[in-house]
PDB file of C-alpha atoms in Angstrom:
ATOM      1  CA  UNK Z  54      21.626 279.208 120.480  1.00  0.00           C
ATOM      2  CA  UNK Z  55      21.647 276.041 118.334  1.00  0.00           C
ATOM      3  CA  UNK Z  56      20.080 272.499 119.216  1.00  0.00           C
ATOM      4  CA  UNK Z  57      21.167 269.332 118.703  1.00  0.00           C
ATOM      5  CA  UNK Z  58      18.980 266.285 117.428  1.00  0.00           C
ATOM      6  CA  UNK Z  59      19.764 262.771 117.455  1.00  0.00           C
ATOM      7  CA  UNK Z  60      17.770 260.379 115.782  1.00  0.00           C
ATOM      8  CA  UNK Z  61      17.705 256.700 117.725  1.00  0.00           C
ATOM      9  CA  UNK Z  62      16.375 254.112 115.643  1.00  0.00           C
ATOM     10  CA  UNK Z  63      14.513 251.725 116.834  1.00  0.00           C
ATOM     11  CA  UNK Z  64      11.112 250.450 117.139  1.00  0.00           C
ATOM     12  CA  UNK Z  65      10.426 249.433 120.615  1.00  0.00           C
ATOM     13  CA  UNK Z  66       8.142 251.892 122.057  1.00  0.00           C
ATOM     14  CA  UNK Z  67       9.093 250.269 125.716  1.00  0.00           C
ATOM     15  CA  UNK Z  68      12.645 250.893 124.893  1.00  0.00           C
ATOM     16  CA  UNK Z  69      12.186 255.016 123.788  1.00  0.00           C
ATOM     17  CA  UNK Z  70      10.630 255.097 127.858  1.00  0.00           C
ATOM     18  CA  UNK Z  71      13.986 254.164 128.641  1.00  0.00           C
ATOM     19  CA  UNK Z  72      15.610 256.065 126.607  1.00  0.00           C
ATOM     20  CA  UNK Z  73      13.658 259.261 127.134  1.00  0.00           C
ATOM     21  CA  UNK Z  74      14.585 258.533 130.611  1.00  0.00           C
ATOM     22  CA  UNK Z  75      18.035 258.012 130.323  1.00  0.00           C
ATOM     23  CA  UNK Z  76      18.548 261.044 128.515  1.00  0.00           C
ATOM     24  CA  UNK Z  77      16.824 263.382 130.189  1.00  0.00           C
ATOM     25  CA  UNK Z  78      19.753 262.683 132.955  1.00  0.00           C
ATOM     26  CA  UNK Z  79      22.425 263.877 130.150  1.00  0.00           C
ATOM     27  CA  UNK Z  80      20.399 267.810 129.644  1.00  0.00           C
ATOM     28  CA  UNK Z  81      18.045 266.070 126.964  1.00  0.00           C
ATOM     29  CA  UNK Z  82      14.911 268.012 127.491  1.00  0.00           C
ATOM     30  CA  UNK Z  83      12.771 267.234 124.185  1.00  0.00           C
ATOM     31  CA  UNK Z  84      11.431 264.178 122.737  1.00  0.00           C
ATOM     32  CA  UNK Z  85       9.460 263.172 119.573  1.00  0.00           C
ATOM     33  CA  UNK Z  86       8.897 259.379 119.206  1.00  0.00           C
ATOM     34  CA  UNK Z  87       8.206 258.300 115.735  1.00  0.00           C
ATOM     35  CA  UNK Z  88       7.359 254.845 114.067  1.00  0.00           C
ATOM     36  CA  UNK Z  89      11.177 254.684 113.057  1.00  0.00           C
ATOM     37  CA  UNK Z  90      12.482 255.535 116.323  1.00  0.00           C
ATOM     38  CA  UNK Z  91      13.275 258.635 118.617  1.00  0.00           C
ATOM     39  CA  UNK Z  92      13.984 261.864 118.517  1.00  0.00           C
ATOM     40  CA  UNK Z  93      15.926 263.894 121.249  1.00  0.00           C
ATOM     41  CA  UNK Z  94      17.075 267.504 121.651  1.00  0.00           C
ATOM     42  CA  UNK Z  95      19.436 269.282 124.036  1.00  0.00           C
ATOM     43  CA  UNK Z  96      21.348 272.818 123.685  1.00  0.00           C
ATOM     44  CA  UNK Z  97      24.598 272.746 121.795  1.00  0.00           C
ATOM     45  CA  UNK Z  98      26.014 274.284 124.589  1.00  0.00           C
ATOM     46  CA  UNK Z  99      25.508 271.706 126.724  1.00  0.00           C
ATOM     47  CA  UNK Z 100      25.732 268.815 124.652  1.00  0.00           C
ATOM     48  CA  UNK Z 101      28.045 266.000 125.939  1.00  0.00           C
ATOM     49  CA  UNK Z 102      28.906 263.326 123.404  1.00  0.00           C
ATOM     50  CA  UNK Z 103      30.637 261.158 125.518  1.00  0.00           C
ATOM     51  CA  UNK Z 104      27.812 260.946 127.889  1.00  0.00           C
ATOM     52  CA  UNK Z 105      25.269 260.005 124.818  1.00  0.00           C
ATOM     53  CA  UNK Z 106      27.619 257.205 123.610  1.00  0.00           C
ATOM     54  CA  UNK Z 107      27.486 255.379 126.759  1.00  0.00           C
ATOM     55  CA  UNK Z 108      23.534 255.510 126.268  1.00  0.00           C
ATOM     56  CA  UNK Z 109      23.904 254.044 122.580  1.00  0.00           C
ATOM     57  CA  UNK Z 110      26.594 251.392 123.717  1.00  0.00           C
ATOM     58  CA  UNK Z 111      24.574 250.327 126.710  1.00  0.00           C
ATOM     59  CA  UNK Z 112      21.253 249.285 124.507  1.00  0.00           C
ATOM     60  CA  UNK Z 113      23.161 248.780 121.320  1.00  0.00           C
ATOM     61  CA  UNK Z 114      21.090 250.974 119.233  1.00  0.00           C
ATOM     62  CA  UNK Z 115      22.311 253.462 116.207  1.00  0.00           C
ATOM     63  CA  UNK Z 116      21.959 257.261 115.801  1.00  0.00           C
ATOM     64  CA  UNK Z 117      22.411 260.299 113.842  1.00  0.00           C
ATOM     65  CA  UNK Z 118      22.678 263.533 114.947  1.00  0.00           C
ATOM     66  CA  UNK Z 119      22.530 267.217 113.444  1.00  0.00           C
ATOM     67  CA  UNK Z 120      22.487 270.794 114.411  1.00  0.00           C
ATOM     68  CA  UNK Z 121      19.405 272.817 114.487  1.00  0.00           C
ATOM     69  CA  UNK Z 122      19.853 276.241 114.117  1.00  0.00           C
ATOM     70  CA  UNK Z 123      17.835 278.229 116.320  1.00  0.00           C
ATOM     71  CA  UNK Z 124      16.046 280.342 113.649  1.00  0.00           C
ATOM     72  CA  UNK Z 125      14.549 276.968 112.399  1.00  0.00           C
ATOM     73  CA  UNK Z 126      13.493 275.939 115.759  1.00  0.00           C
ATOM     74  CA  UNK Z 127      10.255 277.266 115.442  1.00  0.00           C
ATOM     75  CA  UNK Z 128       9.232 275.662 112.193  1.00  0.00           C
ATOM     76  CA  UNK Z 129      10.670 272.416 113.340  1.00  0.00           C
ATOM     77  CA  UNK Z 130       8.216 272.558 116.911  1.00  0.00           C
ATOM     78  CA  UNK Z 131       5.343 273.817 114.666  1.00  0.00           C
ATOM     79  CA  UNK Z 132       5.817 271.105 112.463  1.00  0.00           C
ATOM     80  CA  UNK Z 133       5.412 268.344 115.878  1.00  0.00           C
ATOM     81  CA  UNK Z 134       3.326 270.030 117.827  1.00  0.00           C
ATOM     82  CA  UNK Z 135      -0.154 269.094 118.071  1.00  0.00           C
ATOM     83  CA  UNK Z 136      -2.779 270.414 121.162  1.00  0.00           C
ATOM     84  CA  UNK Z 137      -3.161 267.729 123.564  1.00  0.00           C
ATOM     85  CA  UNK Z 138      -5.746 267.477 127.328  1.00  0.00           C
ATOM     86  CA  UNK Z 139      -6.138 266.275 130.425  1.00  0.00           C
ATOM     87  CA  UNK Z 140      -9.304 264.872 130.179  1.00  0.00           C
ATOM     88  CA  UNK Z 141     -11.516 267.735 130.718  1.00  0.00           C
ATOM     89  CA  UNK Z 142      -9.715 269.777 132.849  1.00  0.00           C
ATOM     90  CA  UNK Z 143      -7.049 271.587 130.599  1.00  0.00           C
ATOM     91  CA  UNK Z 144      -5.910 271.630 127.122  1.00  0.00           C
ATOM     92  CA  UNK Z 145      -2.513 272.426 125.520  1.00  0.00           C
ATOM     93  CA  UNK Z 146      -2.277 274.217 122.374  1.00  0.00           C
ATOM     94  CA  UNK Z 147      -0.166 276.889 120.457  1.00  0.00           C
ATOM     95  CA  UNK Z 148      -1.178 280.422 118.822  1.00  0.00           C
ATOM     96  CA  UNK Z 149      -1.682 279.019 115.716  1.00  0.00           C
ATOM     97  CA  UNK Z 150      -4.134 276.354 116.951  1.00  0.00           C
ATOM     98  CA  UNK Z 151      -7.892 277.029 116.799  1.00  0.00           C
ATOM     99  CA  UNK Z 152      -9.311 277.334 120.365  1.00  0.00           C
ATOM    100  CA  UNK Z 153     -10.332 273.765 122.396  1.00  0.00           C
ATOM    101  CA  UNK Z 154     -14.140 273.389 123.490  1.00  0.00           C
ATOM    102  CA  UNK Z 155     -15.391 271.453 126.653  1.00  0.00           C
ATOM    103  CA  UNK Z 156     -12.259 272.461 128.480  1.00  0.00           C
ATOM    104  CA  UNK Z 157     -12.210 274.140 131.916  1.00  0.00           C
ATOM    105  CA  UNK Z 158      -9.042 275.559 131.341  1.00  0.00           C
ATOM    106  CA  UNK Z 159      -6.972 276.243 128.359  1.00  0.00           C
ATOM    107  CA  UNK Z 160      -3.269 277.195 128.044  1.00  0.00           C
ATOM    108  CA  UNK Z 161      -1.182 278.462 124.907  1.00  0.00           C
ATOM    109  CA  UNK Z 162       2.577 277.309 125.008  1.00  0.00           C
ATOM    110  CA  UNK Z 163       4.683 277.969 122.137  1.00  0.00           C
ATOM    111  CA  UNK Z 164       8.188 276.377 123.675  1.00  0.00           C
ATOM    112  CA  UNK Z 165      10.729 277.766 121.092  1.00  0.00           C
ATOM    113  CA  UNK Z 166      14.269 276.691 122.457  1.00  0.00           C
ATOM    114  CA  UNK Z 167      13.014 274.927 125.789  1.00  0.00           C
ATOM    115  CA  UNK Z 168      10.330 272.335 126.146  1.00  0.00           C
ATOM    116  CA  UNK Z 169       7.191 271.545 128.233  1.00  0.00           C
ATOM    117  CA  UNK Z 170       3.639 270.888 126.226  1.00  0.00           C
ATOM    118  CA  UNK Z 171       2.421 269.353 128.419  1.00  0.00           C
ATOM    119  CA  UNK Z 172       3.189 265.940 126.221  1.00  0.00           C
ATOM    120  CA  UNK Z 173       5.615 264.184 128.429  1.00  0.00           C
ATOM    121  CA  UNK Z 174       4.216 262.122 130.959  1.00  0.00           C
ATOM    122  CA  UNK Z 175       5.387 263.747 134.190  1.00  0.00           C
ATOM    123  CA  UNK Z 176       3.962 267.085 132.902  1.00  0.00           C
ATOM    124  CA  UNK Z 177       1.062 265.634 132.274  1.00  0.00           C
ATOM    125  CA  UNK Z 178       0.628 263.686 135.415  1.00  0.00           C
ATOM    126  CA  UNK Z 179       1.738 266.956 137.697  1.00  0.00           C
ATOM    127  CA  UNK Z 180      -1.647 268.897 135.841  1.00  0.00           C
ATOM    128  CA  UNK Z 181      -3.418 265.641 137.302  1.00  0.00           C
ATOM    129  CA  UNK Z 182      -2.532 265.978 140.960  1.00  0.00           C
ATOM    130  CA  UNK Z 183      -3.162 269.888 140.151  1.00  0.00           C
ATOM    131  CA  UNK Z 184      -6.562 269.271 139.336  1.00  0.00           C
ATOM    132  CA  UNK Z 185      -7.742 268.043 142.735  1.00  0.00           C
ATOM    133  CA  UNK Z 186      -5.610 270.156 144.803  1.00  0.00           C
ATOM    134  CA  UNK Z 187      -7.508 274.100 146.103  1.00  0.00           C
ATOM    135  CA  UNK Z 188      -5.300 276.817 144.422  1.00  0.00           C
ATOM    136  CA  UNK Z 189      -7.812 279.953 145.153  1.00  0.00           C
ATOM    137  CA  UNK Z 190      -5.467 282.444 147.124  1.00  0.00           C
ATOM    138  CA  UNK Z 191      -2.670 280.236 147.232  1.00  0.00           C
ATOM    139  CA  UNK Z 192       1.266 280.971 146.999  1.00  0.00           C
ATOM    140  CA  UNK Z 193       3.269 278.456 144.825  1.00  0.00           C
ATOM    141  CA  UNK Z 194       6.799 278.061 143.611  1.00  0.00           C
ATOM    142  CA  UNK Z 195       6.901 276.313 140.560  1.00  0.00           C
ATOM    143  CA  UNK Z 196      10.899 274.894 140.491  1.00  0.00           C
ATOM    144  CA  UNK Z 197      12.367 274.123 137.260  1.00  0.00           C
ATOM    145  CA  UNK Z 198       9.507 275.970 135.438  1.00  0.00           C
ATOM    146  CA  UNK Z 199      10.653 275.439 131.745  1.00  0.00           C
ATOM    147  CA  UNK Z 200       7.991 277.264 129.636  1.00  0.00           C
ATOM    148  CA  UNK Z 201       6.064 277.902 132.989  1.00  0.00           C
ATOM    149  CA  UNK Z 202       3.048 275.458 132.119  1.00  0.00           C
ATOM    150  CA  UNK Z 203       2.333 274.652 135.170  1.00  0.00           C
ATOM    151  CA  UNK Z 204       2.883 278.257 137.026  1.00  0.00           C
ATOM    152  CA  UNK Z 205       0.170 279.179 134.293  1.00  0.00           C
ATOM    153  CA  UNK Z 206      -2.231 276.862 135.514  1.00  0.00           C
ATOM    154  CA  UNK Z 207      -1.286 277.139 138.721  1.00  0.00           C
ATOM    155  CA  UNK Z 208      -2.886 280.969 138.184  1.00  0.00           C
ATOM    156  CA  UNK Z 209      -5.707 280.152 136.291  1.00  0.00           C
ATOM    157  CA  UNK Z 210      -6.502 277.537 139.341  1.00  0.00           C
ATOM    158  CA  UNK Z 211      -6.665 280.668 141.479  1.00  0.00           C
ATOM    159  CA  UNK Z 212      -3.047 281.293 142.964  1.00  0.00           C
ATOM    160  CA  UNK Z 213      -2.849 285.014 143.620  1.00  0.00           C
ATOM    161  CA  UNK Z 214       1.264 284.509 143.706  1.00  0.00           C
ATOM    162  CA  UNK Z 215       3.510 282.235 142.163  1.00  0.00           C
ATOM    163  CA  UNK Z 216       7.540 281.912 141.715  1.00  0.00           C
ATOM    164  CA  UNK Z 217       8.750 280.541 138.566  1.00  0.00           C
ATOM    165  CA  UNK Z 218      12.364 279.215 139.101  1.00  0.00           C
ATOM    166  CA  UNK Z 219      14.588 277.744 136.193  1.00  0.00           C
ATOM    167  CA  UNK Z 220      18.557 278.887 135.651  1.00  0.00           C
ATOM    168  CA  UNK Z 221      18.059 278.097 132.019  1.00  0.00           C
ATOM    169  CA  UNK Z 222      18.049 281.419 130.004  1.00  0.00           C
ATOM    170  CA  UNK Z 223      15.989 280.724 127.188  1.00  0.00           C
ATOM    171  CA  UNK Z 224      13.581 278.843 129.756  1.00  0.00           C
ATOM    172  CA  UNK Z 225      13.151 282.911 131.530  1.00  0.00           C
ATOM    173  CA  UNK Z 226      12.661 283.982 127.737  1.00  0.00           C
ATOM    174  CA  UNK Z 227      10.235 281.650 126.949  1.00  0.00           C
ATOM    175  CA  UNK Z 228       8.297 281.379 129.826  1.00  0.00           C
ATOM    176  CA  UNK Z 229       7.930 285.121 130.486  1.00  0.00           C
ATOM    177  CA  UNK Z 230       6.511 285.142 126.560  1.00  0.00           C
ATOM    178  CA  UNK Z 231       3.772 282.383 127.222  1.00  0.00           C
ATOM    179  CA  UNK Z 232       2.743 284.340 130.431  1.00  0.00           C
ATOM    180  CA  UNK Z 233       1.841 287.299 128.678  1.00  0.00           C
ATOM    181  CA  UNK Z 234       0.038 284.953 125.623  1.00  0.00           C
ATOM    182  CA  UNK Z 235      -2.104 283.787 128.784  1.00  0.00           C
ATOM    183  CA  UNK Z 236      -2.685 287.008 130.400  1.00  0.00           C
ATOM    184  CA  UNK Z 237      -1.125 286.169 133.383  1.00  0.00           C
ATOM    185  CA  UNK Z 238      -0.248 288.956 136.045  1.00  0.00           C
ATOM    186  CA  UNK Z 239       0.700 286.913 139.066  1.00  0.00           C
ATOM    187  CA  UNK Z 240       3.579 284.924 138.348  1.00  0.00           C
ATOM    188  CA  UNK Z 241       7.188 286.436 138.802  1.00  0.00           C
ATOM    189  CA  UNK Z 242      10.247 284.857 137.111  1.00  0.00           C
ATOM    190  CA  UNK Z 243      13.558 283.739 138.748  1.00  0.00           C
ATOM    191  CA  UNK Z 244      16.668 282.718 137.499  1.00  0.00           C
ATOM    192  CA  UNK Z 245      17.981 280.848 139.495  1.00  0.00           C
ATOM    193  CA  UNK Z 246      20.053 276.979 140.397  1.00  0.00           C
ATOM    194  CA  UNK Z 247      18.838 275.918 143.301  1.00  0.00           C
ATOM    195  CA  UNK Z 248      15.262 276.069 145.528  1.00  0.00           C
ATOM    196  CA  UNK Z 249      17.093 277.639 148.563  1.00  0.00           C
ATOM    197  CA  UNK Z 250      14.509 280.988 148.894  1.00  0.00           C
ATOM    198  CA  UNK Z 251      13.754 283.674 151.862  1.00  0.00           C
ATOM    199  CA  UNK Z 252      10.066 282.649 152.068  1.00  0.00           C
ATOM    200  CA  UNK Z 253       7.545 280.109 152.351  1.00  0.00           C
ATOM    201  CA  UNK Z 254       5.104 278.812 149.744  1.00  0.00           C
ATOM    202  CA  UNK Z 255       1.550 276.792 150.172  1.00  0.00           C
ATOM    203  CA  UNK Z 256       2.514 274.558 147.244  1.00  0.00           C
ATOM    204  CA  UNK Z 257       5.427 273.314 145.774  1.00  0.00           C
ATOM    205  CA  UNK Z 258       5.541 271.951 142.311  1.00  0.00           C
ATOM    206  CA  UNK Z 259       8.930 270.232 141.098  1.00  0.00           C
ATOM    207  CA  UNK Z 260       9.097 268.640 137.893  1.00  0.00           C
ATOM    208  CA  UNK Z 261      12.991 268.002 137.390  1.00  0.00           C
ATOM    209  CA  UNK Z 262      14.420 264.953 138.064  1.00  0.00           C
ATOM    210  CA  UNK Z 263      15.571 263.082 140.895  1.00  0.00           C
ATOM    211  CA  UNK Z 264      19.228 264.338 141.211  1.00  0.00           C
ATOM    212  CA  UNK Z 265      18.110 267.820 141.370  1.00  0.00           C
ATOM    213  CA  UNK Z 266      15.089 266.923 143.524  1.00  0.00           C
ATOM    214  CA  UNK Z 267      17.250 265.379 145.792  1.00  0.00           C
ATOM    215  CA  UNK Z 268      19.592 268.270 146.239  1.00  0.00           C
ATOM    216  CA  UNK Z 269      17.306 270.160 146.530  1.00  0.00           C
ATOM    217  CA  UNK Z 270      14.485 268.421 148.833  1.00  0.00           C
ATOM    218  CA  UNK Z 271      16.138 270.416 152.320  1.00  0.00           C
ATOM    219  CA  UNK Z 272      15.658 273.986 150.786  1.00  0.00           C
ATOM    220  CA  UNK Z 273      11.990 272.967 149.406  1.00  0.00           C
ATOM    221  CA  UNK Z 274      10.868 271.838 153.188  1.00  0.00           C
ATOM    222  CA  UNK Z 275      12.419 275.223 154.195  1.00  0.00           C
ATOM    223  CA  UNK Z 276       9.898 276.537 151.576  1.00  0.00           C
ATOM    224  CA  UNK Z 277       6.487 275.023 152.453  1.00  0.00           C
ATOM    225  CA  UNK Z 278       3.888 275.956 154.888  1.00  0.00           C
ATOM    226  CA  UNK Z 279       2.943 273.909 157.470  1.00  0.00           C
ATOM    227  CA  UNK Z 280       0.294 271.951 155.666  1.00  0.00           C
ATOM    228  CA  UNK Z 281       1.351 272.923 152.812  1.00  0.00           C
ATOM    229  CA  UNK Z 282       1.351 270.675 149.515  1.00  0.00           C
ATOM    230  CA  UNK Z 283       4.644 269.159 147.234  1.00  0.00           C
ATOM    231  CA  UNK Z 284       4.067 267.784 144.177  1.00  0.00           C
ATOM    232  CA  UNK Z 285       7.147 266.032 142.785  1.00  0.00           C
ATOM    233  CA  UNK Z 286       7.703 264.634 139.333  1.00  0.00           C
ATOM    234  CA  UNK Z 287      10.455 264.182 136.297  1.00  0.00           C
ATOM    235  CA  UNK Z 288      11.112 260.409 138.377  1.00  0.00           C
ATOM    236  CA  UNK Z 289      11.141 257.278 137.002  1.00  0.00           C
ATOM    237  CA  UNK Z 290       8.984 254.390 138.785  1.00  0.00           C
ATOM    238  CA  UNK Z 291      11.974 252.844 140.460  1.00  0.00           C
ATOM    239  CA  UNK Z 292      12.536 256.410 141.800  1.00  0.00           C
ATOM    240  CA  UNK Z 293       9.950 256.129 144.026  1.00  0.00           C
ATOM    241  CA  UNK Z 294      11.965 253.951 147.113  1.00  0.00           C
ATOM    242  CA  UNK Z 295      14.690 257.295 147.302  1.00  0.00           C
ATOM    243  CA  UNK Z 296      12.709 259.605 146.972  1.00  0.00           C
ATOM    244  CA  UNK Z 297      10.073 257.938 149.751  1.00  0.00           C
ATOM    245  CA  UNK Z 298      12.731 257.488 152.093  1.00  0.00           C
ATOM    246  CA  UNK Z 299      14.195 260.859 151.650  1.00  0.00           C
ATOM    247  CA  UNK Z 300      11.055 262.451 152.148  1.00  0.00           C
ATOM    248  CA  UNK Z 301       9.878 260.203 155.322  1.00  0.00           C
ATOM    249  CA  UNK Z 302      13.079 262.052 157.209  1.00  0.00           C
ATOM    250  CA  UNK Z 303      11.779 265.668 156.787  1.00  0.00           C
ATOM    251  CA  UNK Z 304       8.354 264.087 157.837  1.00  0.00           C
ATOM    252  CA  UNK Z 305       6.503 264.771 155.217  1.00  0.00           C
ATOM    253  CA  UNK Z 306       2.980 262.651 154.736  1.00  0.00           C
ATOM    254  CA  UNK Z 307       3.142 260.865 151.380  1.00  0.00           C
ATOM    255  CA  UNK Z 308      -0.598 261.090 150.023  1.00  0.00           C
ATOM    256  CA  UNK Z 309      -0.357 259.260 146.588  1.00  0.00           C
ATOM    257  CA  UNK Z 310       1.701 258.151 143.405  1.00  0.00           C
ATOM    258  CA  UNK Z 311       0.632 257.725 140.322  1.00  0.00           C
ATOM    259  CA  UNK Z 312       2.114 256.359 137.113  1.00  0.00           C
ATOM    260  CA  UNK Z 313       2.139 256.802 133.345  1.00  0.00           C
ATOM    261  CA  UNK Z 314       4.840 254.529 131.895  1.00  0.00           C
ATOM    262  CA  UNK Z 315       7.880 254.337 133.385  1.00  0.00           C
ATOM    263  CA  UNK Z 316       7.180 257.743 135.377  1.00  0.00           C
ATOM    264  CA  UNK Z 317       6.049 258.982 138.221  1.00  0.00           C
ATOM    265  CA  UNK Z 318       4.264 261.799 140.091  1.00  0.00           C
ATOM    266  CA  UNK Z 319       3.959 262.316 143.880  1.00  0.00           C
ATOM    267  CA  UNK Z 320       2.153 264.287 146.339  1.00  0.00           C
ATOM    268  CA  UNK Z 321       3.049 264.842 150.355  1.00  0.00           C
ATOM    269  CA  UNK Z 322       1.156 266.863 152.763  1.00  0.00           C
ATOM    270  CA  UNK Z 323       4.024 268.732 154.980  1.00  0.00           C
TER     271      UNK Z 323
END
């Protein structure tokens, strides 16, 4: 399966936030900003030109765009991808990366054809609100899992059973790989559109974006425990006013944002 790239250029770093953004609503699902401009990839499959030409009309900026094969994808990644942190509660790094030191926890991702490093700021932020949450013995469905970064950690925290959903095949590939590089044995994969299950979960993690979230947001309070914990991320700052009031009719308790840019995390108490 082939990838596309498009190449933005321009130098405003407030304007690639926006863009990122913006494209990540068009099936855009990995970004590289560099000092000429931005990067973006989506599946070839998927790809919808018309869609991306509004984007490029409605901040009047130029692009490129080429094909990447998918035998090249992994030297193009290796080529980008350097280990990042969260302070020092996890690092992010690939096989070919020596091991990180003063870390609690440590993950290997190598993301291939999907994407989630741990780099963009609502994955980043959703390992944040993990941090301070109890995992030990917990159950957790982890929907829209991607590479299944955050199922990994959510095992490592001490989750003795945790549901990986994503409908995106090379996302079930991918993750199912970097769960065995992590020696993980409690997290089972789902294909699957949609967070409508037959069982309830102690935590919910989300990291999509708001359409889906939205959609969605009925089946996930048929998910959770009472008392049970929803983290929700992949939304923009002015998100936040849907997303409160949605939420506020299920009566969930909303315990805290936080930002990183123009994007968002949020927790609730159910």
């Amino acid at each position: 399966m082939n990838q596309i790239e498009i190449f933005i250029t321009q130098t405003n770093t407030n304007l690639n936030d926006i863009l990122i953004a913006e494209l990540s609503n068009i099936g855009f699902d990995g970004f590289e900003e560099v000092e000429e401009g931005l990067k973006a990839f989506t599946q070839e499959v998927t790809f919808n030109e018309g869609s991306l030409f509004l984007i490029i009309e409605k901040y009047q900026v130029t692009f490129s765009k080429s094909v990447v094969p998918q035998q090249n994808w992994n030297e193009l990644w290796e080529s980008n991808f350097s280990p990042m942190q969260v302070a020092d509660f996890v690092g992010v790094r690939a096989n070919f990366h020596q091991p990180m030191q003063g870390l609690q926890y440590e993950i290997i991702i190598t993301p291939k054809m999907s994407f989630g490093t741990g780099h963009h700021a609502t994955t980043y932020m959703m390992m944040q609100l993990m941090q301070a949450i109890n995992f030990t013995n917990k159950t957790v469905v982890d929907f829209g899992s991607g590479t299944g970064i955050l199922s990994i950690l959510a095992e490592k925290l001490g989750s003795h059973d945790v549901l990986a959903i994503d409908y995106d095949d090379w996302c079930i590939e991918n993750a199912t790989e970097n769960i065995e590089a992590n020696n993980c044995n409690q997290i089972i994969i789902q294909k699957a559109d949609t967070a409508k299950l037959n069982k309830q979960y102690d935590i919910i993690l989300a990291n999509i974006n708001k359409n889906i979230i939205l959609d969605n947001l009925y089946y996930l309070a048929e998910d959770v425990t009472l008392n049970g914990q929803v983290l929700l991320s992949g939304l923009l700052v002015e998100d936040e006013l849907d997303i409160l009031v949605a939420t506020e009719k299920l009566g969930w308790i909303h315990q805290k944002t936080i930002v990183k840019g123009i994007w968002i995390a949020l927790q609730f108490t159910v």
